[in-house]
Amino acid sequence: MRAKDVMTSHPILVSAAEQDRAALRRLMEDADIHHLPIVEDGHLLGVWVATGDGRVVMLGRDRVEEISSDASADAGMRALMGDAEAVLVRDAGLPVGVITRSDVLGIVRTALGRGIGRRHPRPTVIRIAGPSGAGKTTLIMRSLAHLGQFDAVVVQANLGPDDAEDGGPAGATGVREVVEPSAHWRSGLERVVSRLADAELILVEDRDGELDLAHGIGEDVQVAVVSAADAGSLSALQLSDAQAAVLTAADGLEPEEVARIVAAVEQRCPGLAVFVVASVQDDAGLDPWVRWLSMQVLRRHG
Ligand SMILES: Nc1nc2c(ncn2[C@@H]2O[C@H](COP(=O)(O)OP(=O)(O)OP(=O)(O)O)[C@@H](O)[C@H]2O)c(=O)[nH]1
Ligand SMILES: [Mg+2]
């Protein structure tokens, strides 16, 4: 970024002859500024500054940095973080702009509005994998409805590039959704996560296929989504690097049958958090899962 990108253009300059402080203050108030560079015959002589206590004081030219409009904006920022009270920007020698701390604060405000500069180190990345039709999308959508406290993004690695224009199903809920088939791979996931660094939570719907959560691809948490009816065939090896399994469509089985399957999975995979959901009205299973998911984000926030 260049100085001309961040400066306030068409600066009001005053000559050395203008010494009437009341008039200078009125001028600054009318223009809603706090600095008036003093320029005589193109030479910078100093700057008038309206201080917070109502005074107007003159500072020497040593307190004003002069840079070219094509210079890096960073040069101006550094000057303001040091001794400079203002930065006078010149183009072909002519004063064309001023940068003050007000401009810097304006930039910071814009950045904050976009989530840039958050102190949480990086988003929590949750990879959700499972066979085709296991209920991954359904689970993500239902979970998002309860995760409004987080700035969440869904990364769809399970849709083709042709779907990218419309976004995926989460887009309809108002949650940001990125269709990124390459997020199935380590390098693709890394790229998309670095692009979404302002998010707090990234839910990645992984591509369908044989469930293999023995090797992570750079996410924080891996979750297997499998229909309860199919969960009996899950092996410990398949889930060896997973933190949770969500057994879906429990509404299609008798509760005793579900309990038996859960017990079997828990026995086979000690330490795995196992949840059971059924995308029906009175599903009580979603709550513990959403609480667990929230904890994954909160404990990374520190
Ligand atoms: N009865 C019942 N149906 C479910 C449940 N979860 C998902 N489904 C249904 O199962 C079908 C597949 O669900 P999706 O959420 O699209 O599954 P997916 O894993 O995202 O599927 P793909 O992305 O196509 O691989 C849909 O028709 C859902 O409505 C559940 O808990 N109970
Ligand atoms: Mg899906």
XYZ file of C-alpha atoms and ligand atoms in Angstrom:
335
model
C 0.000 0.000 0.000
C 1.247 3.461 -0.918
C 1.066 6.737 0.963
C -1.472 8.034 -1.576
C -3.802 5.133 -0.695
C -4.121 6.161 2.935
C -3.577 9.929 2.946
C -6.280 12.554 3.255
C -6.134 14.356 -0.104
C -6.412 18.071 -0.783
C -4.842 19.112 2.498
C -5.521 22.556 3.878
C -2.200 24.352 4.174
C -1.508 27.720 5.710
C 1.216 30.258 5.108
C 3.596 31.472 7.779
C 1.740 34.795 7.885
C -1.372 33.206 9.365
C -0.861 33.485 13.111
C -4.347 34.183 14.432
C -4.900 31.170 16.623
C -8.638 31.683 17.019
C -9.035 31.813 13.232
C -6.806 28.758 12.835
C -8.879 26.862 15.383
C -12.123 27.796 13.612
C -10.630 26.651 10.315
C -9.674 23.308 11.826
C -13.060 22.883 13.469
C -14.894 23.677 10.243
C -12.775 21.178 8.312
C -12.925 18.635 11.140
C -9.127 18.322 11.250
C -6.480 18.810 13.915
C -3.421 19.648 11.823
C -2.560 22.503 9.500
C 0.823 22.187 7.829
C 2.591 25.525 7.370
C 3.965 25.752 3.839
C 5.632 28.781 2.317
C 6.780 28.768 -1.327
C 6.491 24.993 -1.323
C 8.717 24.645 1.741
C 7.414 22.993 4.863
C 7.981 25.181 7.929
C 6.006 23.361 10.600
C 2.488 22.456 11.612
C -0.318 23.963 13.671
C -1.923 21.400 15.951
C -5.256 21.684 17.752
C -4.643 20.010 21.102
C -7.235 18.224 23.179
C -7.343 21.012 25.780
C -8.498 23.647 23.303
C -5.141 25.219 22.496
C -3.569 25.707 19.078
C 0.190 25.152 19.115
C 2.845 25.438 16.481
C 5.351 22.626 16.096
C 8.528 22.799 14.053
C 9.198 21.025 10.815
C 11.120 18.346 12.699
C 7.725 17.070 13.856
C 6.426 16.582 10.300
C 7.622 13.760 8.081
C 7.659 14.371 4.330
C 7.227 11.459 1.970
C 6.332 10.949 -1.649
C 2.853 9.766 -2.594
C 4.403 6.619 -4.069
C 6.325 5.798 -0.896
C 5.086 2.861 1.114
C 2.280 3.728 3.513
C 4.312 1.911 6.122
C 6.900 4.722 6.057
C 4.176 7.158 7.087
C 2.859 4.787 9.774
C 6.330 4.384 11.250
C 6.849 8.140 11.362
C 3.540 8.593 13.209
C 4.421 5.848 15.642
C 7.620 7.775 16.330
C 7.936 11.514 16.807
C 6.008 12.806 13.829
C 2.780 14.670 14.491
C 1.788 14.561 10.834
C 3.065 13.315 7.493
C 3.023 15.630 4.492
C 2.684 13.686 1.242
C 4.120 15.183 -1.929
C 3.591 14.293 -5.562
C 6.173 15.737 -7.953
C 7.144 18.057 -5.140
C 3.651 19.432 -4.566
C 1.876 18.796 -1.253
C -1.068 16.520 -2.138
C -2.002 14.907 1.151
C -1.610 14.595 4.881
C -1.532 11.491 7.051
C -2.226 11.813 10.765
C -3.095 9.436 13.569
C -6.762 10.006 12.699
C -6.147 8.380 9.316
C -4.369 5.492 11.027
C -7.246 5.014 13.455
C -9.675 5.078 10.520
C -7.691 2.273 8.912
C -7.687 0.324 12.147
C -11.445 0.767 12.492
C -11.997 -0.576 8.965
C -9.682 -3.492 9.677
C -11.490 -4.335 12.904
C -14.792 -4.232 11.044
C -13.418 -6.925 8.770
C -12.133 -9.003 11.668
C -8.494 -8.281 10.818
C -6.242 -8.042 13.826
C -8.162 -10.364 16.109
C -5.996 -11.655 18.902
C -7.243 -15.217 18.731
C -4.393 -17.012 17.065
C -6.229 -18.782 14.288
C -9.583 -20.371 13.559
C -10.436 -23.743 15.019
C -10.657 -26.089 12.051
C -13.020 -29.040 12.376
C -12.935 -31.628 9.621
C -16.155 -33.573 9.230
C -15.804 -36.776 7.247
C -18.040 -39.692 6.483
C -19.530 -41.804 3.758
C -21.866 -40.413 1.126
C -25.291 -39.626 2.522
C -24.179 -40.117 6.134
C -25.730 -36.799 7.134
C -22.677 -34.508 7.152
C -24.381 -31.525 5.548
C -27.488 -31.982 7.674
C -25.384 -32.085 10.837
C -23.394 -28.975 9.875
C -26.523 -26.998 9.063
C -28.297 -28.022 12.265
C -25.185 -27.288 14.339
C -24.721 -23.836 12.824
C -28.150 -22.836 14.059
C -26.749 -23.208 17.607
C -23.300 -21.724 17.027
C -24.301 -18.133 16.384
C -21.822 -16.890 18.988
C -18.921 -17.819 16.712
C -17.879 -16.279 13.437
C -18.140 -19.558 11.535
C -17.363 -20.507 7.949
C -18.252 -23.736 6.176
C -15.720 -25.079 3.732
C -17.361 -27.474 1.298
C -14.839 -29.953 -0.018
C -17.717 -32.259 -0.941
C -19.125 -30.217 -3.813
C -17.633 -29.836 -7.277
C -16.164 -26.609 -8.629
C -19.384 -26.220 -10.676
C -21.261 -25.646 -7.437
C -18.879 -22.904 -6.379
C -20.911 -20.079 -7.919
C -24.026 -20.705 -5.867
C -22.135 -21.596 -2.721
C -23.312 -24.620 -0.815
C -26.349 -25.203 1.389
C -24.960 -23.326 4.403
C -24.919 -20.137 2.336
C -28.698 -20.061 2.602
C -28.447 -19.805 6.411
C -26.415 -16.609 6.159
C -23.232 -18.382 7.231
C -20.263 -17.838 4.975
C -19.607 -20.876 2.820
C -16.671 -21.556 0.567
C -16.783 -24.355 -1.982
C -13.238 -25.662 -2.100
C -12.788 -29.258 -3.305
C -9.038 -29.030 -2.709
C -9.657 -28.734 1.055
C -9.729 -32.530 0.993
C -5.939 -32.339 0.792
C -3.432 -30.929 3.226
C -2.164 -28.143 0.967
C -5.682 -27.171 -0.146
C -6.923 -27.030 3.430
C -3.933 -24.926 4.464
C -4.604 -22.475 1.624
C -8.280 -22.039 2.363
C -7.706 -21.720 6.117
C -5.106 -19.010 5.601
C -7.627 -17.150 3.444
C -10.213 -17.386 6.246
C -7.885 -16.349 9.054
C -10.481 -13.941 10.456
C -12.983 -16.719 11.226
C -13.246 -18.339 14.644
C -14.573 -21.691 13.524
C -14.146 -23.449 10.206
C -16.259 -26.536 9.580
C -14.909 -28.524 6.659
C -17.249 -31.026 5.027
C -14.797 -33.499 3.636
C -15.217 -35.343 0.389
C -17.064 -38.668 0.513
C -15.119 -41.833 0.444
C -13.767 -44.577 2.595
C -13.588 -43.148 6.102
C -9.941 -42.669 6.977
C -9.300 -40.524 10.015
C -6.030 -42.234 10.844
C -4.103 -39.329 9.357
C -5.022 -35.724 9.797
C -4.472 -33.121 7.099
C -3.715 -30.153 9.326
C -7.088 -29.615 10.981
C -7.495 -29.250 14.766
C -10.253 -31.776 15.223
C -11.497 -34.688 13.129
C -15.070 -35.877 13.395
C -16.494 -39.002 11.795
C -20.118 -38.845 10.714
C -21.679 -42.240 10.127
C -25.248 -43.439 10.190
C -25.881 -45.320 13.407
C -26.910 -48.351 11.375
C -23.447 -48.458 9.753
C -21.410 -47.543 12.812
C -20.958 -51.146 13.881
C -18.471 -51.691 11.088
C -16.179 -48.791 12.072
C -12.682 -49.924 12.975
C -10.395 -48.443 15.594
C -7.770 -47.827 12.921
C -10.167 -45.794 10.761
C -10.845 -43.523 13.733
C -7.416 -43.575 15.328
C -6.844 -39.819 14.844
C -10.484 -38.742 15.286
C -11.688 -36.908 18.387
C -15.389 -37.540 17.915
C -17.917 -39.646 16.066
C -21.460 -38.541 15.399
C -23.865 -41.372 14.713
C -26.725 -40.054 12.613
C -30.219 -41.160 11.703
C -30.747 -42.727 15.110
C -34.468 -42.172 14.490
C -34.378 -45.182 12.172
C -33.344 -47.610 14.929
C -34.725 -48.802 18.233
C -33.148 -46.970 21.217
C -31.737 -50.252 22.609
C -30.099 -50.971 19.290
C -28.525 -47.469 19.272
C -27.276 -47.904 22.847
C -25.677 -51.218 21.898
C -23.920 -49.654 18.875
C -22.651 -46.692 20.912
C -21.272 -49.005 23.590
C -19.499 -51.057 20.940
C -17.905 -47.980 19.326
C -16.836 -46.595 22.712
C -15.275 -49.879 23.647
C -13.413 -50.146 20.366
C -12.211 -46.521 20.446
C -11.458 -45.440 24.012
C -11.253 -41.681 24.355
C -13.445 -41.013 21.330
C -16.378 -38.701 22.085
C -19.486 -40.380 20.678
C -22.699 -38.499 19.921
C -25.993 -39.680 18.556
C -28.313 -37.463 16.523
C -31.536 -37.838 14.633
C -32.644 -35.002 12.429
C -36.126 -35.046 13.858
C -38.057 -32.438 15.839
C -37.407 -33.637 19.385
C -33.798 -34.728 18.874
C -32.059 -34.436 22.230
C -28.743 -35.572 20.786
C -27.771 -32.322 19.135
C -27.215 -30.383 22.375
C -24.292 -32.384 23.797
C -22.652 -32.392 20.368
C -22.980 -28.626 19.974
C -21.669 -28.084 23.512
C -18.658 -30.265 22.765
C -18.045 -28.412 19.487
C -18.219 -25.037 21.264
C -15.702 -26.274 23.827
C -13.271 -27.130 21.037
C -13.365 -23.508 19.903
C -13.346 -21.940 23.374
C -10.412 -23.904 24.729
C -8.323 -22.831 21.737
C -9.190 -19.206 22.406
C -7.450 -19.556 25.773
N -34.018 -39.775 9.191
C -32.900 -39.074 9.144
N -32.436 -38.638 7.972
C -31.291 -37.940 7.953
C -30.575 -37.640 9.133
N -29.491 -36.897 8.792
C -29.539 -36.764 7.461
N -30.617 -37.383 6.939
C -31.014 -37.445 5.543
O -30.020 -38.171 4.839
C -29.831 -37.636 3.546
C -28.364 -37.299 3.332
O -28.007 -36.288 4.245
P -26.844 -35.239 3.959
O -26.782 -34.376 5.153
O -27.009 -34.613 2.657
O -25.618 -36.202 3.949
P -24.132 -35.916 3.466
O -23.260 -36.760 4.283
O -23.874 -34.474 3.481
O -24.227 -36.442 2.001
P -23.282 -36.114 0.730
O -22.759 -34.721 0.931
O -24.201 -36.248 -0.425
O -22.241 -37.148 0.773
C -30.722 -36.424 3.443
O -31.900 -36.783 2.778
C -31.019 -36.088 4.891
O -32.259 -35.461 5.052
C -31.094 -38.142 10.373
O -30.536 -37.936 11.458
N -32.261 -38.834 10.331
Mg -23.153 -33.155 1.991
